[in-house]
PDB file of C-alpha atoms in Angstrom:
ATOM      1  CA  UNK A   1     -11.692 -25.373   9.932  1.00 80.00           C
ATOM      2  CA  UNK A   2     -14.781 -23.398   9.081  1.00 92.00           C
ATOM      3  CA  UNK A   3     -16.650 -23.625   5.768  1.00 95.00           C
ATOM      4  CA  UNK A   4     -17.568 -20.323   4.118  1.00 97.00           C
ATOM      5  CA  UNK A   5     -20.181 -19.450   1.496  1.00 98.00           C
ATOM      6  CA  UNK A   6     -20.439 -15.946   0.024  1.00 98.00           C
ATOM      7  CA  UNK A   7     -23.524 -14.391  -1.511  1.00 97.00           C
ATOM      8  CA  UNK A   8     -24.808 -10.997  -2.603  1.00 98.00           C
ATOM      9  CA  UNK A   9     -22.607 -10.246  -5.585  1.00 97.00           C
ATOM     10  CA  UNK A  10     -23.992  -8.902  -8.833  1.00 97.00           C
ATOM     11  CA  UNK A  11     -24.019  -6.097 -11.364  1.00 98.00           C
ATOM     12  CA  UNK A  12     -24.456  -2.519 -10.168  1.00 98.00           C
ATOM     13  CA  UNK A  13     -23.948   0.911 -11.660  1.00 98.00           C
ATOM     14  CA  UNK A  14     -21.186   3.187 -10.440  1.00 98.00           C
ATOM     15  CA  UNK A  15     -22.268   5.021  -7.311  1.00 98.00           C
ATOM     16  CA  UNK A  16     -24.541   2.189  -6.256  1.00 98.00           C
ATOM     17  CA  UNK A  17     -24.385  -0.196  -3.316  1.00 98.00           C
ATOM     18  CA  UNK A  18     -24.195  -3.914  -2.647  1.00 98.00           C
ATOM     19  CA  UNK A  19     -24.051  -5.953   0.532  1.00 98.00           C
ATOM     20  CA  UNK A  20     -22.082  -9.168   0.520  1.00 98.00           C
ATOM     21  CA  UNK A  21     -22.745 -11.888   3.067  1.00 98.00           C
ATOM     22  CA  UNK A  22     -20.579 -14.784   4.131  1.00 98.00           C
ATOM     23  CA  UNK A  23     -22.199 -17.627   6.035  1.00 98.00           C
ATOM     24  CA  UNK A  24     -19.943 -19.840   8.098  1.00 97.00           C
ATOM     25  CA  UNK A  25     -20.608 -23.402   9.121  1.00 94.00           C
ATOM     26  CA  UNK A  26     -18.738 -25.284  11.760  1.00 79.00           C
ATOM     27  CA  UNK A  27     -18.160 -24.578  15.363  1.00 79.00           C
ATOM     28  CA  UNK A  28     -16.901 -21.601  17.270  1.00 91.00           C
ATOM     29  CA  UNK A  29     -17.331 -18.904  14.634  1.00 94.00           C
ATOM     30  CA  UNK A  30     -16.608 -16.278  17.267  1.00 94.00           C
ATOM     31  CA  UNK A  31     -13.044 -17.562  17.649  1.00 95.00           C
ATOM     32  CA  UNK A  32     -12.241 -16.575  14.050  1.00 96.00           C
ATOM     33  CA  UNK A  33     -11.204 -13.201  12.754  1.00 97.00           C
ATOM     34  CA  UNK A  34     -12.821 -12.636   9.370  1.00 98.00           C
ATOM     35  CA  UNK A  35     -11.686 -10.888   6.251  1.00 98.00           C
ATOM     36  CA  UNK A  36     -12.766  -9.890   2.775  1.00 98.00           C
ATOM     37  CA  UNK A  37     -10.374 -10.000  -0.155  1.00 98.00           C
ATOM     38  CA  UNK A  38     -10.839  -9.440  -3.880  1.00 98.00           C
ATOM     39  CA  UNK A  39      -9.165 -10.570  -7.030  1.00 98.00           C
ATOM     40  CA  UNK A  40      -9.193  -9.450 -10.628  1.00 98.00           C
ATOM     41  CA  UNK A  41      -8.298 -12.026 -13.264  1.00 94.00           C
ATOM     42  CA  UNK A  42      -4.569 -12.002 -13.808  1.00 95.00           C
ATOM     43  CA  UNK A  43      -3.811 -10.068 -10.650  1.00 97.00           C
ATOM     44  CA  UNK A  44      -2.983 -11.056  -7.108  1.00 97.00           C
ATOM     45  CA  UNK A  45      -5.675 -11.365  -4.477  1.00 97.00           C
ATOM     46  CA  UNK A  46      -5.775  -8.191  -2.407  1.00 98.00           C
ATOM     47  CA  UNK A  47      -6.947  -7.305   1.063  1.00 98.00           C
ATOM     48  CA  UNK A  48     -10.195  -5.349   1.407  1.00 98.00           C
ATOM     49  CA  UNK A  49     -11.265  -5.433   5.060  1.00 98.00           C
ATOM     50  CA  UNK A  50     -11.020  -7.424   8.260  1.00 98.00           C
ATOM     51  CA  UNK A  51     -12.960  -7.615  11.522  1.00 98.00           C
ATOM     52  CA  UNK A  52     -11.901  -8.980  14.891  1.00 97.00           C
ATOM     53  CA  UNK A  53     -13.521 -11.905  16.666  1.00 96.00           C
ATOM     54  CA  UNK A  54     -15.846  -9.732  18.715  1.00 94.00           C
ATOM     55  CA  UNK A  55     -16.507  -7.264  15.914  1.00 95.00           C
ATOM     56  CA  UNK A  56     -15.037  -4.261  17.688  1.00 96.00           C
ATOM     57  CA  UNK A  57     -11.891  -3.806  15.617  1.00 97.00           C
ATOM     58  CA  UNK A  58     -11.853  -3.302  11.859  1.00 98.00           C
ATOM     59  CA  UNK A  59      -9.218  -2.470   9.267  1.00 98.00           C
ATOM     60  CA  UNK A  60      -9.661  -1.410   5.651  1.00 98.00           C
ATOM     61  CA  UNK A  61      -7.585  -1.062   2.540  1.00 98.00           C
ATOM     62  CA  UNK A  62      -7.025   2.581   1.688  1.00 98.00           C
ATOM     63  CA  UNK A  63      -8.850   2.098  -1.599  1.00 98.00           C
ATOM     64  CA  UNK A  64     -12.145   1.263   0.153  1.00 98.00           C
ATOM     65  CA  UNK A  65     -11.870   3.240   3.383  1.00 98.00           C
ATOM     66  CA  UNK A  66     -14.943   5.419   3.905  1.00 98.00           C
ATOM     67  CA  UNK A  67     -16.969   3.495   1.310  1.00 98.00           C
ATOM     68  CA  UNK A  68     -17.018  -0.107   2.589  1.00 98.00           C
ATOM     69  CA  UNK A  69     -18.060  -1.370   6.015  1.00 98.00           C
ATOM     70  CA  UNK A  70     -17.310  -4.807   7.411  1.00 98.00           C
ATOM     71  CA  UNK A  71     -19.419  -6.229  10.228  1.00 98.00           C
ATOM     72  CA  UNK A  72     -20.327  -9.559  11.751  1.00 98.00           C
ATOM     73  CA  UNK A  73     -23.176 -11.232  13.592  1.00 97.00           C
ATOM     74  CA  UNK A  74     -21.779 -14.047  15.708  1.00 96.00           C
ATOM     75  CA  UNK A  75     -25.265 -15.268  16.596  1.00 95.00           C
ATOM     76  CA  UNK A  76     -25.879 -15.886  12.884  1.00 96.00           C
ATOM     77  CA  UNK A  77     -22.345 -17.049  12.008  1.00 97.00           C
ATOM     78  CA  UNK A  78     -22.242 -14.412   9.295  1.00 97.00           C
ATOM     79  CA  UNK A  79     -19.918 -11.625   8.220  1.00 98.00           C
ATOM     80  CA  UNK A  80     -21.002  -8.792   5.931  1.00 98.00           C
ATOM     81  CA  UNK A  81     -19.398  -6.297   3.595  1.00 98.00           C
ATOM     82  CA  UNK A  82     -21.514  -3.231   2.889  1.00 98.00           C
ATOM     83  CA  UNK A  83     -20.181  -1.568  -0.239  1.00 98.00           C
ATOM     84  CA  UNK A  84     -21.327   1.970  -1.027  1.00 98.00           C
ATOM     85  CA  UNK A  85     -20.284   4.504  -3.660  1.00 98.00           C
ATOM     86  CA  UNK A  86     -19.042   1.680  -5.829  1.00 98.00           C
ATOM     87  CA  UNK A  87     -16.567   2.411  -8.596  1.00 98.00           C
ATOM     88  CA  UNK A  88     -15.728   0.436 -11.757  1.00 98.00           C
ATOM     89  CA  UNK A  89     -12.339  -0.365 -10.219  1.00 97.00           C
ATOM     90  CA  UNK A  90     -14.135  -2.284  -7.456  1.00 98.00           C
ATOM     91  CA  UNK A  91     -15.056  -4.914 -10.035  1.00 98.00           C
ATOM     92  CA  UNK A  92     -13.594  -8.243  -8.885  1.00 98.00           C
ATOM     93  CA  UNK A  93     -14.363 -11.611  -7.378  1.00 98.00           C
ATOM     94  CA  UNK A  94     -14.790 -11.079  -3.647  1.00 98.00           C
ATOM     95  CA  UNK A  95     -13.689 -13.755  -1.211  1.00 98.00           C
ATOM     96  CA  UNK A  96     -14.500 -14.257   2.439  1.00 98.00           C
ATOM     97  CA  UNK A  97     -11.761 -15.695   4.651  1.00 98.00           C
ATOM     98  CA  UNK A  98     -11.309 -16.835   8.233  1.00 97.00           C
ATOM     99  CA  UNK A  99      -8.382 -17.214  10.597  1.00 96.00           C
ATOM    100  CA  UNK A 100      -8.148 -18.186  14.218  1.00 94.00           C
ATOM    101  CA  UNK A 101      -7.039 -15.524  16.631  1.00 91.00           C
ATOM    102  CA  UNK A 102      -6.255 -11.891  15.950  1.00 93.00           C
ATOM    103  CA  UNK A 103      -6.927  -9.979  12.752  1.00 93.00           C
ATOM    104  CA  UNK A 104      -4.564  -9.898   9.812  1.00 94.00           C
ATOM    105  CA  UNK A 105      -4.382  -8.403   6.332  1.00 94.00           C
ATOM    106  CA  UNK A 106      -2.227 -10.883   4.435  1.00 95.00           C
ATOM    107  CA  UNK A 107      -3.799 -13.656   2.391  1.00 95.00           C
ATOM    108  CA  UNK A 108      -1.312 -16.176   3.773  1.00 95.00           C
ATOM    109  CA  UNK A 109      -2.539 -15.588   7.309  1.00 95.00           C
ATOM    110  CA  UNK A 110      -6.027 -16.910   6.525  1.00 96.00           C
ATOM    111  CA  UNK A 111      -6.646 -20.650   6.384  1.00 92.00           C
ATOM    112  CA  UNK A 112     -10.290 -20.948   5.286  1.00 96.00           C
ATOM    113  CA  UNK A 113     -11.716 -19.424   2.106  1.00 97.00           C
ATOM    114  CA  UNK A 114     -15.058 -19.238   0.377  1.00 98.00           C
ATOM    115  CA  UNK A 115     -15.612 -19.860  -3.309  1.00 97.00           C
ATOM    116  CA  UNK A 116     -16.001 -16.172  -4.146  1.00 98.00           C
ATOM    117  CA  UNK A 117     -18.775 -13.977  -5.502  1.00 98.00           C
ATOM    118  CA  UNK A 118     -18.520 -11.733  -8.565  1.00 98.00           C
ATOM    119  CA  UNK A 119     -19.069  -8.005  -8.205  1.00 98.00           C
ATOM    120  CA  UNK A 120     -19.276  -5.980 -11.411  1.00 98.00           C
ATOM    121  CA  UNK A 121     -19.586  -2.195 -11.374  1.00 98.00           C
ATOM    122  CA  UNK A 122     -20.531  -0.566 -14.660  1.00 97.00           C
ATOM    123  CA  UNK A 123     -19.572   3.005 -15.532  1.00 94.00           C
TER     124      UNK A 123
END
């Protein structure tokens, strides 16, 4: 498995931007599809975005489409989530996740998770 550490969360005003990073340790990062999920206390963890092993294919939740961009740098073993036009409803703990093989959008399909980073958007 791969170990994941997120960073870049924080407090931002509505309409602002943040970029989350997820650094992966372990071997063969490029064999993993990567995803971002988020969770609000008391609610289920939900899919945000995913990127394929080579970075060419991406999928987004409808709620973030056009505002968030997922990307990866396999040379740096890092995946990013650029979040623009943030809204108060984007407030959550954001988790990075990895799975071998093709992309997926279900939490159960991912087998490695980071510890999460808090994103708070004020109105």
